[in-house]
């Protein structure tokens, strides 16, 4: 059945009126002549993300750095304190070792000289007394402590003193008279070795230099102390 021209025209007019009404309504909402545009231009969110990310991370990063400093700083302070305490303890230990050795050296020297000047019933008895004095003096233990604790220069100097005393003892055992030229030479070597040893010990302990008096024969207690 053919379309009625009157009905088609009426439909066209209705659609046109609907479109115009919809356009008018949109114009009333956004204003005349306005164009409908997206709220944010393309790419705006992507461009704003780095700034937002930086703003979000900065407080967290500051908190983490502050926490790290709060943890690490006490550890460093404790480590430095332990180092200082270890250094002080090492100094006290070396002072004890040095004092023991120098005292043993001094006492042994006095003992050997006194035995050499004493009258004995026989040369064999004299030799036994000298060797027993050297063995029981504690010089071997004091020397071992030096080898374990002291720095190399001090160990070398203390070993020289040890061998000087051994030479003095062996000389008396072999019959060398106390105060003889040979005996005086041995005591002279012992005195120089002891002076060098004490100088190195004082340097290791951080003590200033000392003006030393030296006697080759240890004739009395004051000379012995000066050495």
mmCIF file of C-alpha atoms in Angstrom:
data_model
loop_
_atom_site.group_PDB
_atom_site.id
_atom_site.type_symbol
_atom_site.label_atom_id
_atom_site.label_comp_id
_atom_site.label_asym_id
_atom_site.label_seq_id
_atom_site.Cartn_x
_atom_site.Cartn_y
_atom_site.Cartn_z
ATOM 1 C CA UNK A 1 0.000 0.000 0.000
ATOM 2 C CA UNK A 2 1.615 3.309 -0.984
ATOM 3 C CA UNK A 3 2.539 5.750 1.748
ATOM 4 C CA UNK A 4 0.284 8.660 2.319
ATOM 5 C CA UNK A 5 2.179 11.878 1.508
ATOM 6 C CA UNK A 6 0.407 13.702 4.288
ATOM 7 C CA UNK A 7 1.472 11.147 6.908
ATOM 8 C CA UNK A 8 5.156 11.219 5.802
ATOM 9 C CA UNK A 9 5.305 14.990 5.958
ATOM 10 C CA UNK A 10 3.755 14.945 9.417
ATOM 11 C CA UNK A 11 6.393 12.459 10.645
ATOM 12 C CA UNK A 12 9.206 14.571 9.263
ATOM 13 C CA UNK A 13 7.876 17.602 11.041
ATOM 14 C CA UNK A 14 7.675 15.654 14.320
ATOM 15 C CA UNK A 15 11.294 14.486 14.156
ATOM 16 C CA UNK A 16 12.509 17.990 13.324
ATOM 17 C CA UNK A 17 10.604 19.425 16.245
ATOM 18 C CA UNK A 18 12.085 16.785 18.584
ATOM 19 C CA UNK A 19 15.618 17.539 17.478
ATOM 20 C CA UNK A 20 15.127 21.284 17.900
ATOM 21 C CA UNK A 21 13.658 20.790 21.369
ATOM 22 C CA UNK A 22 16.596 18.623 22.425
ATOM 23 C CA UNK A 23 19.057 21.234 21.133
ATOM 24 C CA UNK A 24 17.242 23.985 23.015
ATOM 25 C CA UNK A 25 17.357 21.968 26.218
ATOM 26 C CA UNK A 26 21.086 21.415 25.863
ATOM 27 C CA UNK A 27 21.561 25.117 25.183
ATOM 28 C CA UNK A 28 19.664 25.995 28.322
ATOM 29 C CA UNK A 29 21.909 23.677 30.415
ATOM 30 C CA UNK A 30 25.314 24.782 29.149
ATOM 31 C CA UNK A 31 24.525 28.210 27.769
ATOM 32 C CA UNK A 32 23.921 29.460 24.289
ATOM 33 C CA UNK A 33 26.713 28.938 21.834
ATOM 34 C CA UNK A 34 28.616 26.710 24.227
ATOM 35 C CA UNK A 35 30.259 23.555 23.026
ATOM 36 C CA UNK A 36 30.250 20.355 25.013
ATOM 37 C CA UNK A 37 33.831 19.467 25.798
ATOM 38 C CA UNK A 38 35.396 16.796 28.033
ATOM 39 C CA UNK A 39 36.069 17.940 31.597
ATOM 40 C CA UNK A 40 39.850 17.215 31.310
ATOM 41 C CA UNK A 41 41.752 17.529 28.045
ATOM 42 C CA UNK A 42 43.364 14.341 26.720
ATOM 43 C CA UNK A 43 46.632 13.472 28.565
ATOM 44 C CA UNK A 44 45.988 15.799 31.533
ATOM 45 C CA UNK A 45 45.743 12.920 34.016
ATOM 46 C CA UNK A 46 48.945 11.379 32.712
ATOM 47 C CA UNK A 47 50.779 14.695 32.972
ATOM 48 C CA UNK A 48 49.601 15.273 36.546
ATOM 49 C CA UNK A 49 50.590 11.791 37.791
ATOM 50 C CA UNK A 50 54.347 12.403 38.313
ATOM 51 C CA UNK A 51 53.606 15.480 40.424
ATOM 52 C CA UNK A 52 51.065 13.583 42.495
ATOM 53 C CA UNK A 53 53.494 10.685 42.843
ATOM 54 C CA UNK A 54 56.236 12.990 44.091
ATOM 55 C CA UNK A 55 53.911 14.579 46.585
ATOM 56 C CA UNK A 56 52.869 11.151 47.880
ATOM 57 C CA UNK A 57 56.447 9.736 48.215
ATOM 58 C CA UNK A 58 58.188 12.709 49.814
ATOM 59 C CA UNK A 59 56.643 12.349 53.299
ATOM 60 C CA UNK A 60 57.194 8.610 53.263
ATOM 61 C CA UNK A 61 60.787 9.018 52.115
ATOM 62 C CA UNK A 62 61.451 11.607 54.809
ATOM 63 C CA UNK A 63 60.020 9.260 57.425
ATOM 64 C CA UNK A 64 62.183 6.368 56.238
ATOM 65 C CA UNK A 65 65.344 8.495 56.212
ATOM 66 C CA UNK A 66 64.625 9.769 59.706
ATOM 67 C CA UNK A 67 64.024 6.246 60.974
ATOM 68 C CA UNK A 68 67.253 5.003 59.364
ATOM 69 C CA UNK A 69 69.256 7.804 60.962
ATOM 70 C CA UNK A 70 67.654 7.065 64.312
ATOM 71 C CA UNK A 71 68.747 3.426 64.071
ATOM 72 C CA UNK A 72 72.210 3.861 62.535
ATOM 73 C CA UNK A 73 73.423 6.800 64.645
ATOM 74 C CA UNK A 74 73.322 4.903 67.978
ATOM 75 C CA UNK A 75 75.043 1.918 66.368
ATOM 76 C CA UNK A 76 77.892 4.107 65.138
ATOM 77 C CA UNK A 77 78.196 5.765 68.541
ATOM 78 C CA UNK A 78 78.296 2.363 70.259
ATOM 79 C CA UNK A 79 80.922 1.098 67.823
ATOM 80 C CA UNK A 80 83.143 4.121 68.434
ATOM 81 C CA UNK A 81 82.737 3.720 72.188
ATOM 82 C CA UNK A 82 83.682 0.039 71.969
ATOM 83 C CA UNK A 83 86.778 0.947 69.969
ATOM 84 C CA UNK A 84 87.850 3.465 72.602
ATOM 85 C CA UNK A 85 87.253 0.965 75.381
ATOM 86 C CA UNK A 86 89.203 -1.727 73.510
ATOM 87 C CA UNK A 87 92.102 0.684 73.005
ATOM 88 C CA UNK A 88 92.131 1.571 76.717
ATOM 89 C CA UNK A 89 91.961 -2.076 77.711
ATOM 90 C CA UNK A 90 94.836 -2.923 75.360
ATOM 91 C CA UNK A 91 96.901 -0.099 76.856
ATOM 92 C CA UNK A 92 96.258 -1.319 80.399
ATOM 93 C CA UNK A 93 97.171 -4.865 79.399
ATOM 94 C CA UNK A 94 100.477 -3.812 77.823
ATOM 95 C CA UNK A 95 101.298 -1.673 80.856
ATOM 96 C CA UNK A 96 100.777 -4.701 83.084
ATOM 97 C CA UNK A 97 102.960 -6.888 80.843
ATOM 98 C CA UNK A 98 105.715 -4.263 80.648
ATOM 99 C CA UNK A 99 105.681 -3.701 84.397
ATOM 100 C CA UNK A 100 105.927 -7.416 85.085
ATOM 101 C CA UNK A 101 108.824 -7.841 82.687
ATOM 102 C CA UNK A 102 110.898 -4.863 83.818
ATOM 103 C CA UNK A 103 110.366 -5.799 87.476
ATOM 104 C CA UNK A 104 111.388 -9.391 86.811
ATOM 105 C CA UNK A 105 114.476 -8.220 84.938
ATOM 106 C CA UNK A 106 115.502 -5.955 87.785
ATOM 107 C CA UNK A 107 114.980 -8.548 90.524
ATOM 108 C CA UNK A 108 116.754 -11.280 88.555
ATOM 109 C CA UNK A 109 119.738 -9.037 87.947
ATOM 110 C CA UNK A 110 120.028 -8.299 91.669
ATOM 111 C CA UNK A 111 119.699 -11.996 92.525
ATOM 112 C CA UNK A 112 122.364 -13.123 90.058
ATOM 113 C CA UNK A 113 124.842 -10.540 91.262
ATOM 114 C CA UNK A 114 124.201 -11.381 94.928
ATOM 115 C CA UNK A 115 124.723 -15.095 94.288
ATOM 116 C CA UNK A 116 127.913 -14.411 92.350
ATOM 117 C CA UNK A 117 129.349 -12.444 95.272
ATOM 118 C CA UNK A 118 128.302 -15.017 97.880
ATOM 119 C CA UNK A 119 130.662 -17.693 99.141
ATOM 120 C CA UNK A 120 129.753 -21.222 98.064
ATOM 121 C CA UNK A 121 131.108 -24.549 99.198
ATOM 122 C CA UNK A 122 131.934 -25.520 95.631
ATOM 123 C CA UNK A 123 131.677 -24.282 92.067
ATOM 124 C CA UNK A 124 128.976 -26.866 91.450
ATOM 125 C CA UNK A 125 126.833 -25.512 94.254
ATOM 126 C CA UNK A 126 127.333 -21.984 92.930
ATOM 127 C CA UNK A 127 126.259 -23.079 89.443
ATOM 128 C CA UNK A 128 123.175 -24.851 90.781
ATOM 129 C CA UNK A 129 122.142 -21.804 92.796
ATOM 130 C CA UNK A 130 122.561 -19.475 89.806
ATOM 131 C CA UNK A 131 120.621 -21.710 87.437
ATOM 132 C CA UNK A 132 117.821 -22.220 89.970
ATOM 133 C CA UNK A 133 117.560 -18.458 90.484
ATOM 134 C CA UNK A 134 117.263 -17.867 86.755
ATOM 135 C CA UNK A 135 114.686 -20.636 86.324
ATOM 136 C CA UNK A 136 112.543 -19.605 89.296
ATOM 137 C CA UNK A 137 112.661 -15.880 88.650
ATOM 138 C CA UNK A 138 109.628 -15.938 86.335
ATOM 139 C CA UNK A 139 111.593 -14.389 83.483
ATOM 140 C CA UNK A 140 110.435 -17.135 81.090
ATOM 141 C CA UNK A 141 106.726 -16.447 81.753
ATOM 142 C CA UNK A 142 107.227 -12.682 81.580
ATOM 143 C CA UNK A 143 109.083 -13.084 78.302
ATOM 144 C CA UNK A 144 106.314 -15.217 76.804
ATOM 145 C CA UNK A 145 103.725 -12.576 77.727
ATOM 146 C CA UNK A 146 105.864 -10.011 75.943
ATOM 147 C CA UNK A 147 105.968 -12.162 72.825
ATOM 148 C CA UNK A 148 102.182 -12.495 72.863
ATOM 149 C CA UNK A 149 101.183 -8.895 73.660
ATOM 150 C CA UNK A 150 103.919 -6.399 72.805
ATOM 151 C CA UNK A 151 104.598 -4.928 69.355
ATOM 152 C CA UNK A 152 107.578 -6.202 67.406
ATOM 153 C CA UNK A 153 110.117 -3.467 68.366
ATOM 154 C CA UNK A 154 109.421 -3.982 72.093
ATOM 155 C CA UNK A 155 109.599 -7.767 71.746
ATOM 156 C CA UNK A 156 112.972 -7.504 70.019
ATOM 157 C CA UNK A 157 114.359 -5.174 72.696
ATOM 158 C CA UNK A 158 113.062 -7.319 75.565
ATOM 159 C CA UNK A 159 114.577 -10.409 73.971
ATOM 160 C CA UNK A 160 117.946 -8.652 73.908
ATOM 161 C CA UNK A 161 117.650 -7.988 77.644
ATOM 162 C CA UNK A 162 116.746 -11.631 78.243
ATOM 163 C CA UNK A 163 119.856 -12.858 76.412
ATOM 164 C CA UNK A 164 122.037 -10.342 78.260
ATOM 165 C CA UNK A 165 120.844 -11.761 81.581
ATOM 166 C CA UNK A 166 121.384 -15.284 80.309
ATOM 167 C CA UNK A 167 124.936 -14.350 79.345
ATOM 168 C CA UNK A 168 125.560 -12.874 82.803
ATOM 169 C CA UNK A 169 124.220 -16.019 84.483
ATOM 170 C CA UNK A 170 126.258 -18.343 82.253
ATOM 171 C CA UNK A 171 129.374 -16.257 82.930
ATOM 172 C CA UNK A 172 128.990 -16.637 86.676
ATOM 173 C CA UNK A 173 128.331 -20.370 86.259
ATOM 174 C CA UNK A 174 131.556 -20.671 84.253
ATOM 175 C CA UNK A 175 133.477 -18.943 87.035
ATOM 176 C CA UNK A 176 133.534 -15.286 85.958
ATOM 177 C CA UNK A 177 134.203 -13.133 89.030
ATOM 178 C CA UNK A 178 131.709 -10.405 89.866
ATOM 179 C CA UNK A 179 133.161 -7.006 88.979
ATOM 180 C CA UNK A 180 135.773 -8.386 86.571
ATOM 181 C CA UNK A 181 136.276 -6.649 83.210
ATOM 182 C CA UNK A 182 134.357 -9.422 81.467
ATOM 183 C CA UNK A 183 131.513 -9.116 83.972
ATOM 184 C CA UNK A 184 131.463 -5.333 83.626
ATOM 185 C CA UNK A 185 131.152 -5.636 79.827
ATOM 186 C CA UNK A 186 128.176 -7.951 80.183
ATOM 187 C CA UNK A 187 126.419 -5.613 82.596
ATOM 188 C CA UNK A 188 127.156 -2.707 80.278
ATOM 189 C CA UNK A 189 125.425 -4.526 77.418
ATOM 190 C CA UNK A 190 122.518 -5.387 79.683
ATOM 191 C CA UNK A 191 122.125 -1.752 80.794
ATOM 192 C CA UNK A 192 122.053 -0.431 77.207
ATOM 193 C CA UNK A 193 119.556 -3.088 76.145
ATOM 194 C CA UNK A 194 117.294 -2.307 79.110
ATOM 195 C CA UNK A 195 117.422 1.443 78.391
ATOM 196 C CA UNK A 196 116.393 0.847 74.762
ATOM 197 C CA UNK A 197 113.621 -1.496 75.864
ATOM 198 C CA UNK A 198 112.163 1.028 78.314
ATOM 199 C CA UNK A 199 112.317 3.786 75.709
ATOM 200 C CA UNK A 200 110.298 1.702 73.258
ATOM 201 C CA UNK A 201 107.835 0.721 75.962
ATOM 202 C CA UNK A 202 107.217 4.351 76.881
ATOM 203 C CA UNK A 203 106.676 5.240 73.230
ATOM 204 C CA UNK A 204 104.165 2.423 72.847
ATOM 205 C CA UNK A 205 102.303 3.595 75.966
ATOM 206 C CA UNK A 206 102.224 7.173 74.702
ATOM 207 C CA UNK A 207 104.511 8.459 77.455
ATOM 208 C CA UNK A 208 107.005 11.210 76.692
ATOM 209 C CA UNK A 209 110.770 10.694 76.616
ATOM 210 C CA UNK A 210 112.658 10.249 79.876
ATOM 211 C CA UNK A 211 116.151 11.445 80.725
ATOM 212 C CA UNK A 212 117.861 8.225 81.810
ATOM 213 C CA UNK A 213 120.821 7.584 84.045
ATOM 214 C CA UNK A 214 122.856 4.496 83.325
ATOM 215 C CA UNK A 215 125.247 2.531 85.484
ATOM 216 C CA UNK A 216 127.153 -0.405 83.954
ATOM 217 C CA UNK A 217 127.592 -2.209 87.287
ATOM 218 C CA UNK A 218 124.379 -1.697 89.286
ATOM 219 C CA UNK A 219 126.461 -0.891 92.341
ATOM 220 C CA UNK A 220 123.533 0.163 94.454
ATOM 221 C CA UNK A 221 119.746 0.266 94.476
ATOM 222 C CA UNK A 222 119.543 3.805 93.083
ATOM 223 C CA UNK A 223 121.622 2.859 90.056
ATOM 224 C CA UNK A 224 119.488 -0.215 89.533
ATOM 225 C CA UNK A 225 116.290 1.844 89.599
ATOM 226 C CA UNK A 226 117.767 4.379 87.189
ATOM 227 C CA UNK A 227 118.395 1.645 84.660
#
